[in-house]
PDB file of C-alpha atoms in Angstrom:
ATOM      1  CA  MET A  15     -37.158-179.351 -53.820  1.00  0.00           C
ATOM      2  CA  ARG A  16     -39.317-181.049 -56.392  1.00  0.00           C
ATOM      3  CA  ALA A  17     -41.455-178.609 -58.998  1.00  0.00           C
ATOM      4  CA  ALA A  18     -44.791-178.495 -58.166  1.00  0.00           C
ATOM      5  CA  VAL A  19     -46.716-179.847 -61.634  1.00  0.00           C
ATOM      6  CA  GLN A  20     -49.379-177.593 -63.221  1.00  0.00           C
ATOM      7  CA  THR A  21     -52.458-179.851 -63.712  1.00  0.00           C
ATOM      8  CA  VAL A  22     -53.895-178.379 -67.433  1.00  0.00           C
ATOM      9  CA  PRO A  23     -58.151-178.600 -67.067  1.00  0.00           C
ATOM     10  CA  LYS A  24     -60.015-180.237 -69.201  1.00  0.00           C
ATOM     11  CA  VAL A  25     -61.506-178.730 -71.715  1.00  0.00           C
ATOM     12  CA  LYS A  26     -65.094-179.545 -72.759  1.00  0.00           C
ATOM     13  CA  TYR A  27     -65.769-179.502 -76.893  1.00  0.00           C
ATOM     14  CA  GLN A  28     -69.473-178.800 -77.955  1.00  0.00           C
ATOM     15  CA  ARG A  29     -70.660-179.725 -81.272  1.00  0.00           C
ATOM     16  CA  VAL A  30     -72.458-177.099 -83.453  1.00  0.00           C
ATOM     17  CA  GLY A  31     -75.100-178.392 -85.352  1.00  0.00           C
ATOM     18  CA  PHE A  32     -76.333-176.421 -88.080  1.00  0.00           C
ATOM     19  CA  LYS A  33     -79.999-177.302 -88.508  1.00  0.00           C
ATOM     20  CA  ARG A  34     -80.743-178.942 -92.794  1.00  0.00           C
ATOM     21  CA  ARG A  35     -83.696-176.060 -93.785  1.00  0.00           C
ATOM     22  CA  LYS A  36     -87.057-178.129 -94.055  1.00  0.00           C
ATOM     23  CA  ARG A  37     -88.279-178.641 -97.801  1.00  0.00           C
ATOM     24  CA  ILE A  38     -91.507-178.960 -98.640  1.00  0.00           C
ATOM     25  CA  GLY A  39     -93.219-178.676-101.905  1.00  0.00           C
ATOM     26  CA  LEU A  40     -96.710-177.289-103.028  1.00  0.00           C
ATOM     27  CA  TYR A  41     -98.950-178.521-105.941  1.00  0.00           C
ATOM     28  CA  GLY A  42    -101.838-176.861-106.158  1.00  0.00           C
ATOM     29  CA  GLY A  43    -105.711-176.752-107.643  1.00  0.00           C
ATOM     30  CA  THR A  44    -109.196-176.753-107.675  1.00  0.00           C
ATOM     31  CA  PHE A  45    -109.185-180.172-107.068  1.00  0.00           C
ATOM     32  CA  ASN A  46    -112.325-180.523-108.290  1.00  0.00           C
ATOM     33  CA  PRO A  47    -111.843-183.605-108.119  1.00  0.00           C
ATOM     34  CA  VAL A  48    -108.887-184.361-106.630  1.00  0.00           C
ATOM     35  CA  HIS A  49    -107.411-187.307-109.255  1.00  0.00           C
ATOM     36  CA  ASN A  50    -104.925-190.437-109.336  1.00  0.00           C
ATOM     37  CA  ALA A  51    -102.949-187.863-112.001  1.00  0.00           C
ATOM     38  CA  HIS A  52    -102.392-185.049-108.899  1.00  0.00           C
ATOM     39  CA  LEU A  53    -101.325-188.298-107.231  1.00  0.00           C
ATOM     40  CA  LEU A  54     -99.010-189.475-109.419  1.00  0.00           C
ATOM     41  CA  VAL A  55     -97.331-185.904-109.582  1.00  0.00           C
ATOM     42  CA  ALA A  56     -97.285-184.886-106.085  1.00  0.00           C
ATOM     43  CA  ASP A  57     -95.305-188.108-105.318  1.00  0.00           C
ATOM     44  CA  GLN A  58     -93.063-188.596-108.075  1.00  0.00           C
ATOM     45  CA  VAL A  59     -92.115-185.232-108.245  1.00  0.00           C
ATOM     46  CA  GLY A  60     -91.954-185.219-104.187  1.00  0.00           C
ATOM     47  CA  LYS A  61     -89.364-188.210-104.458  1.00  0.00           C
ATOM     48  CA  ALA A  62     -87.408-187.097-107.579  1.00  0.00           C
ATOM     49  CA  LEU A  63     -86.536-183.749-105.653  1.00  0.00           C
ATOM     50  CA  GLY A  64     -85.740-185.326-102.290  1.00  0.00           C
ATOM     51  CA  LEU A  65     -88.978-183.017-100.526  1.00  0.00           C
ATOM     52  CA  ASP A  66     -89.361-183.496 -97.042  1.00  0.00           C
ATOM     53  CA  LYS A  67     -93.070-183.865 -97.540  1.00  0.00           C
ATOM     54  CA  VAL A  68     -95.794-182.231-100.101  1.00  0.00           C
ATOM     55  CA  LEU A  69     -98.690-180.726 -99.900  1.00  0.00           C
ATOM     56  CA  MET A  70    -102.076-180.532-101.929  1.00  0.00           C
ATOM     57  CA  MET A  71    -102.898-176.993-101.328  1.00  0.00           C
ATOM     58  CA  PRO A  72    -106.681-176.642-103.110  1.00  0.00           C
ATOM     59  CA  ASP A  73    -107.730-172.969-104.478  1.00  0.00           C
ATOM     60  CA  MET A  74    -110.774-171.082-103.210  1.00  0.00           C
ATOM     61  CA  ILE A  75    -111.205-168.731-106.690  1.00  0.00           C
ATOM     62  CA  PRO A  76    -108.088-169.717-109.491  1.00  0.00           C
ATOM     63  CA  PRO A  77    -107.360-166.175-110.726  1.00  0.00           C
ATOM     64  CA  HIS A  78    -107.197-167.807-114.219  1.00  0.00           C
ATOM     65  CA  VAL A  79    -109.438-165.936-116.814  1.00  0.00           C
ATOM     66  CA  ASP A  80    -111.159-169.002-118.129  1.00  0.00           C
ATOM     67  CA  LYS A  81    -113.008-168.937-114.622  1.00  0.00           C
ATOM     68  CA  LYS A  82    -113.962-172.491-113.748  1.00  0.00           C
ATOM     69  CA  ASP A  83    -116.953-173.374-111.586  1.00  0.00           C
ATOM     70  CA  ALA A  84    -116.186-175.589-108.781  1.00  0.00           C
ATOM     71  CA  ILE A  85    -118.294-177.364-105.938  1.00  0.00           C
ATOM     72  CA  ALA A  86    -118.093-176.455-102.168  1.00  0.00           C
ATOM     73  CA  ALA A  87    -114.601-175.679-100.576  1.00  0.00           C
ATOM     74  CA  LYS A  88    -115.134-178.194 -97.560  1.00  0.00           C
ATOM     75  CA  LEU A  89    -116.091-180.773-100.722  1.00  0.00           C
ATOM     76  CA  ARG A  90    -113.186-181.119-102.486  1.00  0.00           C
ATOM     77  CA  VAL A  91    -110.956-180.961 -99.592  1.00  0.00           C
ATOM     78  CA  LYS A  92    -112.660-183.684 -98.002  1.00  0.00           C
ATOM     79  CA  MET A  93    -111.966-185.683-101.316  1.00  0.00           C
ATOM     80  CA  LEU A  94    -108.396-185.061-100.690  1.00  0.00           C
ATOM     81  CA  GLN A  95    -108.533-185.958 -96.964  1.00  0.00           C
ATOM     82  CA  LEU A  96    -109.472-189.077 -98.328  1.00  0.00           C
ATOM     83  CA  ALA A  97    -106.920-189.633-101.278  1.00  0.00           C
ATOM     84  CA  ILE A  98    -104.140-188.801 -99.381  1.00  0.00           C
ATOM     85  CA  GLN A  99    -104.821-191.218 -96.405  1.00  0.00           C
ATOM     86  CA  GLU A 100    -102.428-193.506 -96.924  1.00  0.00           C
ATOM     87  CA  ASN A 101     -99.744-192.023 -97.933  1.00  0.00           C
ATOM     88  CA  PRO A 102     -97.513-189.645 -95.266  1.00  0.00           C
ATOM     89  CA  PHE A 103     -95.645-187.783 -97.510  1.00  0.00           C
ATOM     90  CA  LEU A 104     -98.524-186.017 -98.713  1.00  0.00           C
ATOM     91  CA  GLY A 105     -99.925-183.340 -96.564  1.00  0.00           C
ATOM     92  CA  ILE A 106    -103.058-180.555 -97.703  1.00  0.00           C
ATOM     93  CA  GLU A 107    -102.492-177.139 -96.901  1.00  0.00           C
ATOM     94  CA  LEU A 108    -104.974-174.999 -96.145  1.00  0.00           C
ATOM     95  CA  ALA A 109    -104.093-171.478 -96.610  1.00  0.00           C
ATOM     96  CA  GLU A 110    -105.834-170.287 -99.821  1.00  0.00           C
ATOM     97  CA  ILE A 111    -109.178-171.492 -98.483  1.00  0.00           C
ATOM     98  CA  GLN A 112    -108.318-169.923 -95.315  1.00  0.00           C
ATOM     99  CA  ARG A 113    -108.116-166.716 -97.011  1.00  0.00           C
ATOM    100  CA  GLY A 114    -111.081-166.482 -99.151  1.00  0.00           C
ATOM    101  CA  GLY A 115    -111.511-164.698-102.094  1.00  0.00           C
ATOM    102  CA  VAL A 116    -108.905-164.586-105.828  1.00  0.00           C
ATOM    103  CA  SER A 117    -106.088-167.337-104.628  1.00  0.00           C
ATOM    104  CA  TYR A 118    -103.307-164.794-106.220  1.00  0.00           C
ATOM    105  CA  THR A 119     -99.903-167.669-105.395  1.00  0.00           C
ATOM    106  CA  TYR A 120     -97.922-164.658-104.371  1.00  0.00           C
ATOM    107  CA  ASP A 121    -100.211-163.850-101.238  1.00  0.00           C
ATOM    108  CA  THR A 122     -99.888-167.169-100.008  1.00  0.00           C
ATOM    109  CA  ILE A 123     -96.617-167.356-100.628  1.00  0.00           C
ATOM    110  CA  CYS A 124     -95.479-164.280 -98.432  1.00  0.00           C
ATOM    111  CA  GLU A 125     -98.437-166.081 -96.047  1.00  0.00           C
ATOM    112  CA  LEU A 126     -96.397-168.937 -95.597  1.00  0.00           C
ATOM    113  CA  LYS A 127     -92.945-167.789 -95.218  1.00  0.00           C
ATOM    114  CA  GLN A 128     -94.439-165.924 -92.104  1.00  0.00           C
ATOM    115  CA  GLN A 129     -95.919-168.527 -90.574  1.00  0.00           C
ATOM    116  CA  HIS A 130     -92.659-170.516 -91.619  1.00  0.00           C
ATOM    117  CA  PRO A 131     -89.389-169.011 -92.292  1.00  0.00           C
ATOM    118  CA  GLU A 132     -87.654-172.026 -91.515  1.00  0.00           C
ATOM    119  CA  VAL A 133     -89.113-173.959 -94.517  1.00  0.00           C
ATOM    120  CA  ASP A 134     -88.020-173.175 -98.740  1.00  0.00           C
ATOM    121  CA  TYR A 135     -90.979-173.820-100.712  1.00  0.00           C
ATOM    122  CA  TYR A 136     -91.205-176.163-104.116  1.00  0.00           C
ATOM    123  CA  PHE A 137     -94.065-174.679-105.926  1.00  0.00           C
ATOM    124  CA  ILE A 138     -95.605-177.100-108.566  1.00  0.00           C
ATOM    125  CA  ILE A 139     -97.244-176.934-111.492  1.00  0.00           C
ATOM    126  CA  GLY A 140     -97.676-178.135-115.332  1.00  0.00           C
ATOM    127  CA  GLY A 141     -95.502-177.006-118.150  1.00  0.00           C
ATOM    128  CA  ASP A 142     -98.682-175.218-119.548  1.00  0.00           C
ATOM    129  CA  MET A 143     -99.334-173.331-116.521  1.00  0.00           C
ATOM    130  CA  VAL A 144     -95.487-172.635-117.083  1.00  0.00           C
ATOM    131  CA  ASP A 145     -95.901-170.933-120.478  1.00  0.00           C
ATOM    132  CA  TYR A 146     -98.386-168.758-118.569  1.00  0.00           C
ATOM    133  CA  LEU A 147     -95.428-167.193-115.613  1.00  0.00           C
ATOM    134  CA  PRO A 148     -95.181-163.905-117.475  1.00  0.00           C
ATOM    135  CA  LYS A 149     -98.947-163.129-116.358  1.00  0.00           C
ATOM    136  CA  TRP A 150     -98.905-164.301-113.043  1.00  0.00           C
ATOM    137  CA  TYR A 151     -99.401-161.283-110.435  1.00  0.00           C
ATOM    138  CA  ARG A 152     -96.120-160.072-109.360  1.00  0.00           C
ATOM    139  CA  ILE A 153     -94.559-162.922-110.750  1.00  0.00           C
ATOM    140  CA  ARG A 154     -91.022-160.946-110.499  1.00  0.00           C
ATOM    141  CA  ASP A 155     -91.470-160.112-106.642  1.00  0.00           C
ATOM    142  CA  LEU A 156     -92.830-163.827-106.524  1.00  0.00           C
ATOM    143  CA  LEU A 157     -89.981-166.275-107.921  1.00  0.00           C
ATOM    144  CA  LYS A 158     -87.117-164.290-105.158  1.00  0.00           C
ATOM    145  CA  ILE A 159     -89.251-166.409-102.521  1.00  0.00           C
ATOM    146  CA  VAL A 160     -90.178-169.571-104.118  1.00  0.00           C
ATOM    147  CA  ASN A 161     -88.628-172.111-106.544  1.00  0.00           C
ATOM    148  CA  PHE A 162     -91.085-173.320-109.055  1.00  0.00           C
ATOM    149  CA  VAL A 163     -91.066-176.653-110.341  1.00  0.00           C
ATOM    150  CA  GLY A 164     -92.570-177.300-113.787  1.00  0.00           C
ATOM    151  CA  VAL A 165     -94.101-180.857-114.187  1.00  0.00           C
ATOM    152  CA  ARG A 166     -93.256-181.227-118.405  1.00  0.00           C
ATOM    153  CA  ARG A 167     -96.549-181.988-120.194  1.00  0.00           C
ATOM    154  CA  PRO A 168     -97.390-183.117-124.413  1.00  0.00           C
ATOM    155  CA  GLY A 169     -98.145-179.527-125.943  1.00  0.00           C
ATOM    156  CA  ALA A 170     -96.925-176.972-123.677  1.00  0.00           C
ATOM    157  CA  ALA A 171     -93.669-175.788-124.478  1.00  0.00           C
ATOM    158  CA  ASN A 172     -91.817-176.816-121.568  1.00  0.00           C
ATOM    159  CA  LYS A 173     -89.673-173.914-121.416  1.00  0.00           C
ATOM    160  CA  SER A 174     -89.394-170.981-119.892  1.00  0.00           C
ATOM    161  CA  ASP A 175     -86.992-167.429-119.193  1.00  0.00           C
ATOM    162  CA  TYR A 176     -87.695-167.722-115.582  1.00  0.00           C
ATOM    163  CA  PRO A 177     -85.653-170.298-113.619  1.00  0.00           C
ATOM    164  CA  VAL A 178     -87.375-173.397-113.388  1.00  0.00           C
ATOM    165  CA  ILE A 179     -86.861-177.080-112.552  1.00  0.00           C
ATOM    166  CA  TRP A 180     -88.215-178.962-114.206  1.00  0.00           C
ATOM    167  CA  VAL A 181     -89.027-182.659-113.255  1.00  0.00           C
ATOM    168  CA  ASP A 182     -90.386-185.662-115.545  1.00  0.00           C
ATOM    169  CA  VAL A 183     -93.210-187.667-114.509  1.00  0.00           C
ATOM    170  CA  PRO A 184     -95.145-190.880-116.171  1.00  0.00           C
ATOM    171  CA  GLU A 185     -98.262-189.045-118.398  1.00  0.00           C
ATOM    172  CA  ILE A 186    -102.049-189.701-117.788  1.00  0.00           C
ATOM    173  CA  ASP A 187    -103.232-188.215-120.073  1.00  0.00           C
ATOM    174  CA  PHE A 188    -106.979-187.570-118.025  1.00  0.00           C
ATOM    175  CA  SER A 189    -108.049-184.358-116.377  1.00  0.00           C
ATOM    176  CA  SER A 190    -110.697-183.363-114.046  1.00  0.00           C
ATOM    177  CA  SER A 191    -113.411-182.167-116.051  1.00  0.00           C
ATOM    178  CA  ASP A 192    -113.183-185.099-117.630  1.00  0.00           C
ATOM    179  CA  ILE A 193    -114.087-186.974-114.957  1.00  0.00           C
ATOM    180  CA  ARG A 194    -116.971-184.412-114.250  1.00  0.00           C
ATOM    181  CA  GLN A 195    -118.237-185.566-117.719  1.00  0.00           C
ATOM    182  CA  ARG A 196    -118.219-189.450-117.337  1.00  0.00           C
ATOM    183  CA  ILE A 197    -120.065-189.350-113.955  1.00  0.00           C
ATOM    184  CA  HIS A 198    -122.366-186.471-116.366  1.00  0.00           C
ATOM    185  CA  ASP A 199    -122.283-189.108-118.723  1.00  0.00           C
ATOM    186  CA  GLY A 200    -123.063-192.267-116.333  1.00  0.00           C
ATOM    187  CA  ARG A 201    -119.916-193.737-117.461  1.00  0.00           C
ATOM    188  CA  SER A 202    -117.159-195.543-114.973  1.00  0.00           C
ATOM    189  CA  ILE A 203    -114.504-193.951-113.360  1.00  0.00           C
ATOM    190  CA  LYS A 204    -112.728-196.390-111.490  1.00  0.00           C
ATOM    191  CA  TYR A 205    -108.727-196.250-111.175  1.00  0.00           C
ATOM    192  CA  MET A 206    -109.374-192.402-112.364  1.00  0.00           C
ATOM    193  CA  VAL A 207    -109.943-191.648-108.821  1.00  0.00           C
ATOM    194  CA  PRO A 208    -108.903-193.148-105.141  1.00  0.00           C
ATOM    195  CA  GLU A 209    -111.659-195.790-104.683  1.00  0.00           C
ATOM    196  CA  LYS A 210    -112.675-193.725-101.002  1.00  0.00           C
ATOM    197  CA  VAL A 211    -113.107-190.514-103.271  1.00  0.00           C
ATOM    198  CA  GLU A 212    -115.193-192.678-105.722  1.00  0.00           C
ATOM    199  CA  GLN A 213    -117.728-193.584-103.206  1.00  0.00           C
ATOM    200  CA  TYR A 214    -117.517-190.280-101.846  1.00  0.00           C
ATOM    201  CA  ILE A 215    -118.641-188.769-105.285  1.00  0.00           C
ATOM    202  CA  LYS A 216    -121.175-191.582-105.282  1.00  0.00           C
ATOM    203  CA  GLU A 217    -122.859-190.970-101.964  1.00  0.00           C
ATOM    204  CA  HIS A 218    -122.789-187.210-102.151  1.00  0.00           C
ATOM    205  CA  GLN A 219    -124.036-187.003-105.581  1.00  0.00           C
ATOM    206  CA  LEU A 220    -121.448-185.302-107.052  1.00  0.00           C
ATOM    207  CA  TYR A 221    -120.696-183.882-110.529  1.00  0.00           C
ATOM    208  CA  ILE A 222    -124.290-185.631-111.653  1.00  0.00           C
ATOM    209  CA  ASP A 223    -125.753-182.519-112.423  1.00  0.00           C
TER     210      ASP A 223
END
């Protein structure tokens, strides 16, 4: 009598995947107005660190000792939108504009982490701002929830006792205040800001007074 042949059932193997956390850069500032140096820093840092995207984050009221008079937020946001149109790697985060009041980074990161727990945030600041980190609101708590990225700047210490990821980018030696002064004096800002931003400033007669 022939013995019964036992059939071994086929086992289905399921591939277990691990979803990679998103890595998003945040580049905060008043952007009054946004200029080409801002865009260069955002793009260079994001690409150097292999981030998924860098979001330009305009503030409402910066918590600095030297208060800056800025034009209306909606105008600054519109110029940002025009400035990044041709670079899909860059985006805009409006958390601080929408919240209003003084734009404390700790409050902003807490809000964003609650909304997007799957994201690791990299907060991009210049070397001059790194020098002020000890004075930042709730800095020790902030360091637990965000990665700081420092861009080396001439005249800054460009070092810190806090954990900072340092990135070198090409130096462009002008600022938003330089551009505002040039507009006020009737001088050219061509190649200092994106062409569409320059047109917007002229059309709305910004920074003339």
